[in-house]
């Protein structure tokens, strides 16, 4: 696939470039600022952008704002965001509008090459890829009453895998259960979250968003 990288750490940027090139991907540009990222996407129109959240010039959310602009201007471009820490609001902002072709990983995940490449492939295929640690910390950190208390442990396991962007067949393989069992659990999740009769939106995406604590 054709990629543009944005990372202000020269060492990590060069490392990612080498890794992706060795995997036979084309790195059209590797830049160090959010402004350069948008310009590079405009020039090269990549399949996927890989970007940090905190980048120059302000070192706050410049990379995220650039990612959101890219999603607005070039909606077919996938965006895989890397972050040093679990920052729920950033994941929520990317997912809230149109979650297809979006990923959010912790930078530590890059060292687990297979996981990183798998997430990249899912984003390129218009799927969703969320870091398991992001999902775990969001759920562990919420103490407000919510419908998730009604979920069984197995239903929580299934929703955890759904939140990482896996299909029902992949969830079945990862949890070592049948696909029909996964479908049963998914339907139960929709019912308990009040999504059984939802129309006009993807129930799967709404369930994940609620899982991340972005919807009431």
XYZ file of C-alpha atoms in Angstrom:
216
model
C 0.000 0.000 0.000
C 0.988 3.639 -0.399
C 1.616 5.477 2.879
C 2.494 8.840 4.362
C 4.163 8.906 7.806
C 4.100 11.804 10.262
C 6.275 11.551 13.373
C 8.446 14.248 14.951
C 10.917 11.714 16.387
C 13.465 11.229 13.636
C 14.522 7.849 15.004
C 10.990 6.445 15.083
C 10.125 7.994 11.730
C 13.130 6.383 10.053
C 12.459 3.099 11.814
C 8.847 3.016 10.597
C 9.945 3.908 7.087
C 12.429 1.046 7.022
C 9.939 -1.427 8.503
C 7.199 -0.568 6.020
C 9.591 -0.559 3.063
C 10.840 -4.007 4.039
C 7.210 -5.162 4.037
C 6.948 -4.006 0.392
C 4.839 -0.938 1.171
C 5.537 2.380 -0.535
C 6.314 5.260 1.816
C 5.469 8.271 -0.327
C 6.560 10.767 2.348
C 7.844 10.790 5.919
C 7.440 14.170 7.631
C 7.892 15.724 11.049
C 5.074 18.274 11.418
C 1.297 18.306 11.082
C 1.368 20.949 8.358
C 3.799 18.876 6.314
C 1.507 15.876 6.768
C -1.482 17.583 5.149
C 0.713 18.885 2.323
C 2.165 15.409 1.732
C -1.285 13.836 1.557
C -2.405 16.499 -0.900
C 0.581 15.698 -3.132
C 0.685 11.911 -2.958
C -2.891 10.793 -2.059
C -1.839 7.725 -0.025
C -3.989 4.754 0.934
C -3.186 5.217 4.626
C -1.675 7.901 6.841
C 0.247 6.952 9.985
C 0.532 9.902 12.354
C 1.455 10.816 15.898
C -1.014 12.824 18.023
C 1.375 15.316 19.606
C 3.420 17.054 16.915
C 4.866 20.465 16.046
C 4.097 23.281 16.016
C 2.285 23.197 19.394
C 3.056 19.617 20.497
C -0.536 19.160 21.700
C -3.084 17.640 19.320
C -1.668 18.882 16.000
C -1.394 15.384 14.542
C -4.972 14.595 15.468
C -6.315 17.799 13.957
C -4.375 17.040 10.778
C -5.871 13.519 10.747
C -9.385 14.935 11.083
C -8.734 17.389 8.232
C -7.427 14.550 6.069
C -10.556 12.511 6.809
C -12.684 15.496 5.801
C -10.820 16.379 2.606
C -9.867 12.872 1.459
C -12.461 10.506 2.959
C -11.039 7.409 1.258
C -7.701 7.798 3.042
C -7.275 5.536 6.056
C -5.786 7.027 9.221
C -3.763 5.100 11.796
C -2.985 7.297 14.811
C -0.109 6.528 17.169
C -0.022 7.859 20.729
C 2.346 7.546 23.650
C -0.515 7.354 26.145
C -4.143 6.247 26.337
C -6.100 9.368 25.418
C -9.746 8.401 25.063
C -10.991 11.699 23.705
C -8.693 11.441 20.698
C -9.927 7.968 19.793
C -13.505 9.136 20.292
C -13.128 12.154 18.006
C -11.779 10.020 15.196
C -14.447 7.347 15.575
C -17.447 9.557 16.231
C -17.942 10.828 12.679
C -17.002 7.913 10.416
C -15.065 5.060 12.024
C -14.359 3.079 8.849
C -10.660 3.160 8.007
C -9.540 4.444 11.417
C -7.001 3.012 13.845
C -5.620 4.122 17.215
C -2.548 2.373 18.627
C -0.140 3.006 21.441
C 3.400 3.523 20.202
C 4.575 0.501 22.151
C 2.487 -1.604 19.779
C 4.819 -0.670 16.915
C 7.481 -2.861 18.519
C 5.065 -5.786 18.168
C 5.474 -5.793 14.426
C 2.779 -8.333 13.568
C 0.162 -6.436 15.605
C 1.142 -3.140 13.992
C 1.026 -4.543 10.466
C -2.289 -6.270 11.170
C -3.789 -2.964 12.351
C -2.435 -1.231 9.262
C -4.019 -3.832 6.982
C -7.381 -3.480 8.746
C -7.352 0.295 8.400
C -6.432 0.016 4.712
C -9.377 -2.374 4.245
C -11.745 0.251 5.752
C -11.917 -1.551 9.074
C -11.296 -0.237 12.587
C -8.217 -1.034 14.686
C -8.136 -0.026 18.354
C -5.291 -0.858 20.700
C -6.333 -3.468 23.286
C -4.774 -1.332 26.018
C -6.926 1.638 25.009
C -10.017 -0.528 25.294
C -8.916 -2.064 28.607
C -8.107 1.236 30.317
C -11.284 2.927 29.164
C -13.424 0.165 30.591
C -11.387 -0.202 33.783
C -11.440 3.532 34.376
C -15.165 4.131 34.256
C -17.184 3.989 37.447
C -20.465 5.543 36.365
C -23.586 3.387 36.151
C -24.084 2.082 32.651
C -25.735 -0.787 30.796
C -22.445 -2.660 30.553
C -23.000 -4.036 34.047
C -25.661 -6.233 32.450
C -23.172 -7.908 30.136
C -21.849 -11.330 31.007
C -18.062 -11.869 31.151
C -18.183 -13.637 27.782
C -20.203 -10.814 26.226
C -17.599 -8.370 27.512
C -14.897 -10.515 25.913
C -16.749 -10.417 22.595
C -17.271 -6.651 22.793
C -13.601 -6.189 23.672
C -12.642 -7.970 20.445
C -15.258 -6.053 18.442
C -13.765 -2.800 19.704
C -10.445 -3.774 18.131
C -12.130 -4.033 14.743
C -12.327 -7.806 14.402
C -15.105 -9.504 12.434
C -17.288 -12.182 14.009
C -15.282 -14.973 12.396
C -11.997 -13.594 13.731
C -13.535 -13.061 17.187
C -14.621 -16.707 17.161
C -11.070 -17.835 16.378
C -9.514 -15.585 19.000
C -11.938 -16.679 21.736
C -11.994 -20.327 20.631
C -15.767 -20.454 20.269
C -18.069 -21.017 17.310
C -19.106 -18.195 15.015
C -22.752 -18.883 15.844
C -21.917 -18.394 19.529
C -20.277 -15.063 18.704
C -23.354 -13.980 16.746
C -25.537 -14.925 19.710
C -23.379 -12.865 22.068
C -23.331 -9.905 19.664
C -27.131 -9.898 19.457
C -27.327 -10.052 23.262
C -24.941 -7.092 23.491
C -27.082 -5.056 21.096
C -30.186 -5.913 23.102
C -28.661 -5.009 26.490
C -27.263 -1.728 25.151
C -30.641 -0.778 23.695
C -29.445 -1.075 20.101
C -31.570 -4.012 18.954
C -33.962 -1.812 16.999
C -31.561 0.928 15.964
C -31.759 1.894 12.295
C -29.722 4.275 10.164
C -26.470 3.601 12.012
C -24.174 0.649 12.392
C -25.152 -1.039 15.648
C -21.663 -2.478 15.834
C -20.063 0.958 15.713
C -22.523 2.391 18.237
C -21.759 -0.472 20.610
C -18.035 0.196 20.316
C -18.515 3.926 20.837
C -20.536 3.304 23.972
C -17.868 0.865 25.074
C -15.374 3.696 24.791
C -17.625 5.875 26.917
C -18.331 8.432 24.182
C -22.095 8.024 24.073
C -24.513 8.230 26.959
